[in-house]
Coordinates of C-alpha atoms in Angstrom, one line a residue:
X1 CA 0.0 0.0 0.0
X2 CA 2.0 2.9 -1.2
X3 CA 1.0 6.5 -1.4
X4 CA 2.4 9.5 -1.8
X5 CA 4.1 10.5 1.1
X6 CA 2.1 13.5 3.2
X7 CA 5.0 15.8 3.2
X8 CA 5.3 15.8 -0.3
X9 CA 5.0 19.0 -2.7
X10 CA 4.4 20.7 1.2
X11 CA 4.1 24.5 -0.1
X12 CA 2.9 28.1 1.2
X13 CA 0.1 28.6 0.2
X14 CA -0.1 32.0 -1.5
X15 CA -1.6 35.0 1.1
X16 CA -4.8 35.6 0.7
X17 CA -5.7 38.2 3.3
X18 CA -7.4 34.9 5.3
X19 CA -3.8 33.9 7.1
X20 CA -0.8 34.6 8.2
X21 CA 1.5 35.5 5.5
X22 CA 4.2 33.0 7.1
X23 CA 1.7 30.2 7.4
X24 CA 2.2 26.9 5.7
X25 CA -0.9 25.1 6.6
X26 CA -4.6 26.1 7.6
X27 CA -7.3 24.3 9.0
X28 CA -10.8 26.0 7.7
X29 CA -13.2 26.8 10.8
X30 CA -16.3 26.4 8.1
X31 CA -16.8 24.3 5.2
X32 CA -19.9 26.1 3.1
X33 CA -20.2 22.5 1.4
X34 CA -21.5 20.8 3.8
X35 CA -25.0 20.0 5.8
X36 CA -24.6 21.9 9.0
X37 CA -27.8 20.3 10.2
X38 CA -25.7 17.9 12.4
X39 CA -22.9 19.8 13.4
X40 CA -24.7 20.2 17.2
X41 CA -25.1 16.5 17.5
X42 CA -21.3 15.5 16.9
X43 CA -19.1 15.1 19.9
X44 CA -16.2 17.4 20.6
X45 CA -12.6 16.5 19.9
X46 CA -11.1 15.0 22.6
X47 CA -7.5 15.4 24.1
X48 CA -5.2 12.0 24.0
X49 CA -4.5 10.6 27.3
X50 CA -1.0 10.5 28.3
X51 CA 1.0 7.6 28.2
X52 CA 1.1 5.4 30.9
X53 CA 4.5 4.7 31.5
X54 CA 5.6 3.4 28.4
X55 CA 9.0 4.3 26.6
X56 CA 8.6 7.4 24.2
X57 CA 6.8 6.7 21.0
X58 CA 7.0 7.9 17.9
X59 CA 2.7 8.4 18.2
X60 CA 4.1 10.7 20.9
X61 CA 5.8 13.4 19.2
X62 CA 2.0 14.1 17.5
X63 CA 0.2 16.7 19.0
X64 CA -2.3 19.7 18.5
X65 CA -0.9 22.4 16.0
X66 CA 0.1 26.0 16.2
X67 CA -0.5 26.6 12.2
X68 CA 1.5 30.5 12.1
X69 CA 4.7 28.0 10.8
X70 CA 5.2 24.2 10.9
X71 CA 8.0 22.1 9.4
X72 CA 6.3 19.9 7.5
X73 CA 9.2 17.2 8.0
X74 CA 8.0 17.0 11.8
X75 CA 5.6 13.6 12.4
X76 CA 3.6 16.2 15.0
X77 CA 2.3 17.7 12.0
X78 CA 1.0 14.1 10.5
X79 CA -2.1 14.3 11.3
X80 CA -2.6 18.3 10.0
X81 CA -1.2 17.1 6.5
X82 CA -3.8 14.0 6.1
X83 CA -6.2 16.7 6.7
X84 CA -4.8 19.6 4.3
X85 CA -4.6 17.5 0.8
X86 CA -6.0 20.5 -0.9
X87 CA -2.6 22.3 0.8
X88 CA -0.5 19.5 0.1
X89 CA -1.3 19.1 -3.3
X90 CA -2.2 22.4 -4.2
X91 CA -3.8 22.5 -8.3
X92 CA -4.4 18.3 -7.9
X93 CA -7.5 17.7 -6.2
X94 CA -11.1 17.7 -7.2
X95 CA -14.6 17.5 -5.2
X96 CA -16.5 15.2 -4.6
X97 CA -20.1 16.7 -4.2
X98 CA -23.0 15.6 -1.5
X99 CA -26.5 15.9 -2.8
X100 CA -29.5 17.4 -0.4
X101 CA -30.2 14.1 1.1
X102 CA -28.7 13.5 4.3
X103 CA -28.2 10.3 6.2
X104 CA -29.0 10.8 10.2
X105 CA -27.6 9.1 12.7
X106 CA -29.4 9.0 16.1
X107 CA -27.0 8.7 19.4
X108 CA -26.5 6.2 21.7
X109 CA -23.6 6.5 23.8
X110 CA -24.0 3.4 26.0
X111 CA -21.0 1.6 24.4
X112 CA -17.5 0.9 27.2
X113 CA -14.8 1.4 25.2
X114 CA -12.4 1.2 28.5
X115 CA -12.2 -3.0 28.5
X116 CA -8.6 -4.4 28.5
X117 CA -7.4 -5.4 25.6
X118 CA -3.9 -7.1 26.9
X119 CA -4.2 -8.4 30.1
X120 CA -0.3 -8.7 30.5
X121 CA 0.2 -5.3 29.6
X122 CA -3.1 -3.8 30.9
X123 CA -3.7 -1.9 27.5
X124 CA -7.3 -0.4 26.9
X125 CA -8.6 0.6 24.2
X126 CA -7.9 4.1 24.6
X127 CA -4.3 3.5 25.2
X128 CA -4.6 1.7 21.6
X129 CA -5.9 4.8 20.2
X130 CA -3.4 7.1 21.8
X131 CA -0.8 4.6 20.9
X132 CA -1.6 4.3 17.2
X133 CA -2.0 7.6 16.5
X134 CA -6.1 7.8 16.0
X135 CA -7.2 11.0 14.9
X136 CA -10.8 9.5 15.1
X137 CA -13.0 6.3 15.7
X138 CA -16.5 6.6 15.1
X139 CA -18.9 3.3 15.5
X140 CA -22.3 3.3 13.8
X141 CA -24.6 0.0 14.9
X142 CA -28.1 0.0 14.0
X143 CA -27.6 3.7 12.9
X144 CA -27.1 4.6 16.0
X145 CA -23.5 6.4 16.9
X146 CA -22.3 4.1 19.9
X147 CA -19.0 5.7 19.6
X148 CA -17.5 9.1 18.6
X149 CA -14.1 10.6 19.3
X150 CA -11.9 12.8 18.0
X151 CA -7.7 14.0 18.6
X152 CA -5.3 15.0 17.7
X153 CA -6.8 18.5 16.1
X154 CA -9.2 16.6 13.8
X155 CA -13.3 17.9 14.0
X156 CA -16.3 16.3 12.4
X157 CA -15.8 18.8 10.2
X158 CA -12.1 17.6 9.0
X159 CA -11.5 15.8 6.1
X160 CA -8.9 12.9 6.2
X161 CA -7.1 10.9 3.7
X162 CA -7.8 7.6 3.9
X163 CA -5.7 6.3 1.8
X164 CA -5.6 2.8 0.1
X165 CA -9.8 2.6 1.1
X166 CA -10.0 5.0 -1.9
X167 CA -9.4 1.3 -3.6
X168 CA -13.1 -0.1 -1.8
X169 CA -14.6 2.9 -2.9
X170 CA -13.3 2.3 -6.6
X171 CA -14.0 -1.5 -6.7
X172 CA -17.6 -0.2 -6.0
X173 CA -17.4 2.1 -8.5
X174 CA -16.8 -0.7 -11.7
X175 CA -19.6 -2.9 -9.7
X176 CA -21.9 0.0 -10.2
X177 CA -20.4 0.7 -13.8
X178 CA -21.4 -3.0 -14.4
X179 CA -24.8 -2.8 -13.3
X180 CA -25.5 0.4 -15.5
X181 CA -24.5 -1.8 -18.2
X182 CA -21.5 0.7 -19.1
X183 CA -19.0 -2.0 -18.8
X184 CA -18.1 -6.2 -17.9
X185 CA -16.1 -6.9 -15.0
X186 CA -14.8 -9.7 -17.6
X187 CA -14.1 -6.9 -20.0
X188 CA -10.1 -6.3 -21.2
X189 CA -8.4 -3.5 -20.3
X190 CA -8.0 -2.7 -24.3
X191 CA -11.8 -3.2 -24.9
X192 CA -12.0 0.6 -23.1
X193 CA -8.2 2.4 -23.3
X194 CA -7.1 1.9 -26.4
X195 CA -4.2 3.3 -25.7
X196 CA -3.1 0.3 -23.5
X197 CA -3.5 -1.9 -26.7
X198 CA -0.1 -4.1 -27.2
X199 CA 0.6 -3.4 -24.1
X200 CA 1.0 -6.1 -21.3
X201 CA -2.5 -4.3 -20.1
X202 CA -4.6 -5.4 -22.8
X203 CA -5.8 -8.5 -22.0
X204 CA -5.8 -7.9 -18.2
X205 CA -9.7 -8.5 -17.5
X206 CA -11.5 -5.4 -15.0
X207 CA -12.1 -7.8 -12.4
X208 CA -8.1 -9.0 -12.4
X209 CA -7.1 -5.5 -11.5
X210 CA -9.0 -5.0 -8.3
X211 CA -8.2 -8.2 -7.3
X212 CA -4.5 -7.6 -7.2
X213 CA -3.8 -10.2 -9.8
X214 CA -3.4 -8.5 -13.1
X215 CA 0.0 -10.1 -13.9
X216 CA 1.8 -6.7 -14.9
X217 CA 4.7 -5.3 -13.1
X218 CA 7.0 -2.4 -14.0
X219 CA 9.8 -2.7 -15.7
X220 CA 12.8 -3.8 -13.6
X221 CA 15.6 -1.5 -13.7
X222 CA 17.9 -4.2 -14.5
X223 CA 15.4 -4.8 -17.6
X224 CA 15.6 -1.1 -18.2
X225 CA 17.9 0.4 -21.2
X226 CA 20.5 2.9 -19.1
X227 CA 19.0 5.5 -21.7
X228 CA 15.8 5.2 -20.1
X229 CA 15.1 6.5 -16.7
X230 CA 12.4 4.8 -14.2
X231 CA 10.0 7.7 -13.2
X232 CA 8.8 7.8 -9.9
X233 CA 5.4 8.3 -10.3
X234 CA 5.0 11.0 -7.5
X235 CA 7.3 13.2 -7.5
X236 CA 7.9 12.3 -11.8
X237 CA 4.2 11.5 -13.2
X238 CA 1.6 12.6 -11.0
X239 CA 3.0 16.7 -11.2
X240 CA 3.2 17.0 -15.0
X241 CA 0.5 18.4 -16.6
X242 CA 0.9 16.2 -19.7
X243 CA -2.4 14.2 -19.7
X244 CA -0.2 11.0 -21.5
X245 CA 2.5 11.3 -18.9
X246 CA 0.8 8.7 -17.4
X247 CA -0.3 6.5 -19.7
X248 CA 3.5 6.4 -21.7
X249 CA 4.6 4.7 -18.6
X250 CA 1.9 2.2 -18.2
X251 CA 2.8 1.2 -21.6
X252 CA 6.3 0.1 -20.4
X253 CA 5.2 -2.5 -18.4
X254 CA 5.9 -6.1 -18.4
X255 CA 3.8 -9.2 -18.1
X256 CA 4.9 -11.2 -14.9
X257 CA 2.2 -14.0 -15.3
X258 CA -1.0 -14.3 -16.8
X259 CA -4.3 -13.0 -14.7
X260 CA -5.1 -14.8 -11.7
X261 CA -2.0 -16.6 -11.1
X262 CA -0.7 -14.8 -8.1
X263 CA -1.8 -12.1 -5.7
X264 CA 0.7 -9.0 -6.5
X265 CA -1.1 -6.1 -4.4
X266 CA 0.3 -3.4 -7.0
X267 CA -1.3 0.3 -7.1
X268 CA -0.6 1.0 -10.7
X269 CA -3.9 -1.9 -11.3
X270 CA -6.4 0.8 -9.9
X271 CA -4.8 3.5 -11.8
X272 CA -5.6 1.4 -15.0
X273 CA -9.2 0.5 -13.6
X274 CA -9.8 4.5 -12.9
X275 CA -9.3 4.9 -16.5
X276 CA -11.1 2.0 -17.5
X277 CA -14.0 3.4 -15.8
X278 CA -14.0 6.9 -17.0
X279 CA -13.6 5.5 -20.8
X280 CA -16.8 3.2 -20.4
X281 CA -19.2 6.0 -18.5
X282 CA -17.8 8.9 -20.4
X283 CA -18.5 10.5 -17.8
X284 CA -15.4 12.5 -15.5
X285 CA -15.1 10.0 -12.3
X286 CA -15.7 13.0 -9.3
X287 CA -19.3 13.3 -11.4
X288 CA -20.0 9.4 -11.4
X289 CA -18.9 9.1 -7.7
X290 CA -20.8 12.1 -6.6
X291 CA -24.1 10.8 -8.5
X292 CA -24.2 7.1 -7.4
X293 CA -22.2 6.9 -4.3
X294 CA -21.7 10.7 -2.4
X295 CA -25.3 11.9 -2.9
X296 CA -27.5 9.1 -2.5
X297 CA -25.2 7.5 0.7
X298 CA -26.4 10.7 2.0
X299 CA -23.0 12.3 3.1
X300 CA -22.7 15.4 5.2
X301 CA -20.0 16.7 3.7
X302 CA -18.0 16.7 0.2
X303 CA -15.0 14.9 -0.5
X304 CA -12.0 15.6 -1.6
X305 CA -10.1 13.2 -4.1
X306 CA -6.0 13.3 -5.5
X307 CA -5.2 13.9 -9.3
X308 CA -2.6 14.6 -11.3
X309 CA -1.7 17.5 -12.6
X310 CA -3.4 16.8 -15.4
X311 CA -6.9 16.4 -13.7
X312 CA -6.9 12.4 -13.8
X313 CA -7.8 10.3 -10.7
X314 CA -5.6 7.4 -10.0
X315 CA -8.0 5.2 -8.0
X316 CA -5.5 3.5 -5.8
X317 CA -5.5 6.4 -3.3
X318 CA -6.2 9.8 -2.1
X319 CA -9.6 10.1 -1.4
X320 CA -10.0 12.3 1.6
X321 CA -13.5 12.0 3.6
X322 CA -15.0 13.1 7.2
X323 CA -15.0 10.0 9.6
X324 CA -18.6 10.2 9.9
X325 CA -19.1 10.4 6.4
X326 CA -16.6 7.4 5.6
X327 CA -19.4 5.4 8.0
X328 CA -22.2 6.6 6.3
X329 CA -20.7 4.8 3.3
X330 CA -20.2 1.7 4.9
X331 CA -23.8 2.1 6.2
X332 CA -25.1 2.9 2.3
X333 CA -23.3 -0.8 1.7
X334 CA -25.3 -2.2 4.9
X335 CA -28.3 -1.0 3.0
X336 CA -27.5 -3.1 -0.3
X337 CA -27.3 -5.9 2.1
X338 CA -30.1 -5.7 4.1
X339 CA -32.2 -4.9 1.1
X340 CA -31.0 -5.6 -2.4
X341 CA -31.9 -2.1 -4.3
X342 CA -31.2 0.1 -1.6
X343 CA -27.6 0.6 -1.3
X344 CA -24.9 1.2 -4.6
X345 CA -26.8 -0.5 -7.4
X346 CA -24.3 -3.4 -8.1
X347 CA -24.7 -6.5 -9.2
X348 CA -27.0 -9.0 -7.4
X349 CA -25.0 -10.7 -4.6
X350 CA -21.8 -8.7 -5.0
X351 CA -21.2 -7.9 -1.1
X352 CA -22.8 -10.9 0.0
X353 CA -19.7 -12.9 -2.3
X354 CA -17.8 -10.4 -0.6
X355 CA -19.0 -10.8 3.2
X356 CA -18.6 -14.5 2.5
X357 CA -15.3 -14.2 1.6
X358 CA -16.1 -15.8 -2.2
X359 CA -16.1 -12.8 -4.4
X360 CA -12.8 -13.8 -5.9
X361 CA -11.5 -16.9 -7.6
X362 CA -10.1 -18.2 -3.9
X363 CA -10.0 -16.0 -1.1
X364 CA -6.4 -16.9 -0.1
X365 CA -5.6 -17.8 -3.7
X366 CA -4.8 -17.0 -6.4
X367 CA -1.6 -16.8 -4.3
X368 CA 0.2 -16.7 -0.6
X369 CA -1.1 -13.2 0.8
X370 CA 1.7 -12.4 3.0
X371 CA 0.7 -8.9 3.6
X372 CA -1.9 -9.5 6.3
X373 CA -1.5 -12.5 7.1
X374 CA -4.7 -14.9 7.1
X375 CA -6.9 -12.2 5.3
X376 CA -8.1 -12.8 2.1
X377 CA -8.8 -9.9 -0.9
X378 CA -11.8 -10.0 -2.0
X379 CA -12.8 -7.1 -4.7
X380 CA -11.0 -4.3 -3.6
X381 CA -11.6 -5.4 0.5
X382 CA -9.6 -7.3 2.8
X383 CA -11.8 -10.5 4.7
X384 CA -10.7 -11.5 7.8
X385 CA -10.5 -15.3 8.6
X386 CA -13.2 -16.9 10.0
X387 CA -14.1 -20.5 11.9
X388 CA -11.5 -20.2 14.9
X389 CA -11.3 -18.8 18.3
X390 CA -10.3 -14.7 17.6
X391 CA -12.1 -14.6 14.4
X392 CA -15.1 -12.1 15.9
X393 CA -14.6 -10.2 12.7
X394 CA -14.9 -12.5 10.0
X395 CA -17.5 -15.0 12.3
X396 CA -19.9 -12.2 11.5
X397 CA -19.0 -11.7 8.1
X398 CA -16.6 -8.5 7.9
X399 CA -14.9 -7.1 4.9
X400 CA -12.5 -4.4 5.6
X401 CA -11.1 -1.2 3.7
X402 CA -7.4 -0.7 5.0
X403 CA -5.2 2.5 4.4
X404 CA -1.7 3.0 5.2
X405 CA -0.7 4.7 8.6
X406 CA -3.6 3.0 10.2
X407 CA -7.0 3.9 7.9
X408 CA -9.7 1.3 8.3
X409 CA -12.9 1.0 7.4
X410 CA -15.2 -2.1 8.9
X411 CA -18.5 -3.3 7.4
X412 CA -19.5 -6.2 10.0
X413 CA -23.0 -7.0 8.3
X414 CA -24.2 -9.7 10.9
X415 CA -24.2 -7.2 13.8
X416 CA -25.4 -4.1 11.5
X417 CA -21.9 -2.3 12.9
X418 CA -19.6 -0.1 11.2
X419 CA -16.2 0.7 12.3
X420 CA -14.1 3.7 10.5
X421 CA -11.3 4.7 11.9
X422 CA -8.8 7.7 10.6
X423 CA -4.8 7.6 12.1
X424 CA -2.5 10.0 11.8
X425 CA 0.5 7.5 12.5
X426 CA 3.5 9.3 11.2
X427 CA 5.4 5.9 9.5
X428 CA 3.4 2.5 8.3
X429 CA 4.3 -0.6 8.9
X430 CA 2.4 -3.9 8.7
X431 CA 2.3 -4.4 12.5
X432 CA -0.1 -1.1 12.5
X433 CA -2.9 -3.2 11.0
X434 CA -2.4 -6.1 13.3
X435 CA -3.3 -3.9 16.0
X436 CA -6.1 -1.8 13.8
X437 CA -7.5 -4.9 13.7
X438 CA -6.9 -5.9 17.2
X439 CA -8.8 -3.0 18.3
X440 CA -12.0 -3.8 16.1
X441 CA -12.0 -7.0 17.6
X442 CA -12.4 -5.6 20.7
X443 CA -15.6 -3.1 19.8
X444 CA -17.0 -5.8 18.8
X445 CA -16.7 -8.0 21.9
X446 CA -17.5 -4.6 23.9
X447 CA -20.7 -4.5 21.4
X448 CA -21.9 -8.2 22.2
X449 CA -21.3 -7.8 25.8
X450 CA -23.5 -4.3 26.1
X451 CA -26.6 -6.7 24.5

């Protein structure tokens, strides 16, 4: 799960008359684009507890933000830069628009979010939070909020990027494509970007690439003629303004192995589906988002997604969303579930194959996932083992929507529960998600007890 790293392209914004003339970074007190109708019910943000007595961690050095001058190179100011993507990459976002409908939640408090979690260390679950870096946790059951809290600076109001879950958004996206009858999932890559025919993309069917098993790698440097040089496609690609910049280095790449022979989790396969997708709808992707997922989930807020600088969405990333908002999404997929029709119009049994772990052709094929360990990828979502003691999650048929630095997103369809989670964890590191998903585990246990 790579992405662009936060403190990339970090510049001044120019003054405006609205800040400080020295100030890097600015956190807006009001969003105009957004339904206000809620603000009163949200809870406040609330401080992080101190540690208790563990050695300094890195999760330590984030704090609450003095925005007259940061350095962005400092992992206090994490956190501020998740939340300040139009800052970060200033001329390479676009919005994602709510509609007028807006998806309530009522309030129920009740839930204990203090039981141990380690009884060797005596860890709770809000030393987890502390310790991982949690800007916010928000738990929705029976659209009820049973769970709501906020640190590190972040507001309802803030807008986070979650990362590699842009991917579970996207997946849903071609589903929906598919139902419109805009597109196959069985469909090639050529049959809609014609400029990825010949290429080691063609044949690559949709439904390969958000599996992680297209088959296509880039081009090794030892491959590589010394003439050539390998772009890095942050700091290389993603700035130019060339709308082929791109798509020339896709065409570069190499077949590995054919589709479906081995899970290669690769983010350049969602750039491709992005494209893919745009080709088939004709339509810009913000505006097919917006119409099918944004505005009738019912969001409170816009969204904010990553482009290049040429205005083209990459898919694999990027996508920053309010917490509450990235639950209401995982609450519009409850609907499809509960009630085929009434969540994103996909496919007839598309979550379900999903929740049961049998959306793709094996759920731990079509090769060792060494990633997260004992999860399976299932279009575009991890599944979480089931069938053994610890397996609360997948025993009640979770899929999962993972970011680096700790994003998470839980759809836990048996108990009607959503978990989203937003981190501002200043490195990433496998073991992060271990414990992400240690700590979902836990709500959930604190869920079934409070029945």
């Amino acid at each position: 799960m790579t992405a662009e790293s936060p403190r990339a392209n970090s510049v001044a914004p120019k003054n405006d008359g609205t800040r400080s003339a020295n100030a890097k970074f600015v956190v807006p007190t009001e969003d105009p684009m957004h339904h206000a109708s809620l603000d009163n019910a949200m809870s406040p943000p609330v401080s992080p507890p101190p540690g208790k007595g563990h050695a300094p961690l890195l999760c330590d050095q984030i704090g609450t933000f003095d925005l007259s001058s940061i350095d962005p190179a400092d992992p206090a100011f994490t956190p501020l830069l998740y939340r300040q993507r139009e800052e970060t990459f200033t001329g390479r976002t676009t919005q994602i628009r709510h509609g007028s409908y807006l998806r309530r939640f009522t309030k129920d408090p009740s839930l204990d979010i203090t039981p141990i979690i380690n009884e060797i260390s005596n860890t709770t679950v809000n030393d987890v939070m502390h310790q991982n870096g949690y800007t916010g946790c928000v738990v929705v059951q029976n659209g009820a909020i049973r769970l709501e809290e906020y640190r590190h600076g972040n507001t309802p109001a803030s807008r986070n990027d979650i990362q590699s879950i842009t991917k579970s958004l996207m997946s849903t996206v071609l589903a929906i494509a598919q139902s419109e009858g805009k597109l196959c999932v069985h469909d090639p890559v050529a049959r809609h970007v014609d400029e990825l025919k010949g290429t080691a993309w063609a044949d690559v069917p949709l439904l390969a690439l958000i599996n992680m098993s297209a088959g296509v790698v880039e081009i090794s440097d030892e491959a590589r003629p010394p003439d050539i040089p390998n772009p890095m496609y942050a700091t290389d690609l993603y700035p130019s303004k060339d709308p082929n910049a791109v798509l020339d280095w896709l065409k570069t790449f190499n077949k590995a192995f054919d589709p479906w022979q081995e899970f290669h989790y690769y983010n350049p396969n969602y750039y491709v589906l992005s494209m893919a997708i745009s080709r088939a709808t004709r339509t810009p992707l913000d505006e097919y988002i917006s119409r099918h997922i944004w505005e009738p989930a019912g969001m409170q807020y816009d969204a904010c997604m990553r482009t290049t600088a040429a205005g083209q969405i990459d898919g694999h990333g990027g996508l920053s969303a309010t917490l509450t908002d990235m639950a209401r999404f995982g609450c519009f997929i409850l609907d499809e579930l509960r009630t085929e029709g009434q969540g994103p119009k996909v496919p007839a049994g598309w979550f379900q194959d999903i929740s049961g772990a049998k959306a793709s052709i094996g759920p731990r094929a079509p090769g060792a996932n060494d990633i997260i360990q004992t999860f399976g990828y299932e279009n575009g979502w991890w599944t979480p083992p089931r069938g053994a003691e610890g397996c609360e999650l997948g025993d009640n048929g979770a899929f999962v929507g993972l970011g680096m630095y700790g994003q998470a997103l839980y759809v836990i369809p048996k108990l009607d529960v959503v978990i989203a989670i937003q981190s501002g964890f200043p490195e990433h590191s496998w073991d992060l998600f271990a414990r992400n998903i240690e700590f979902a585990s836990t709500i959930i246990k604190a869920l079934q007890k409070a029945e």
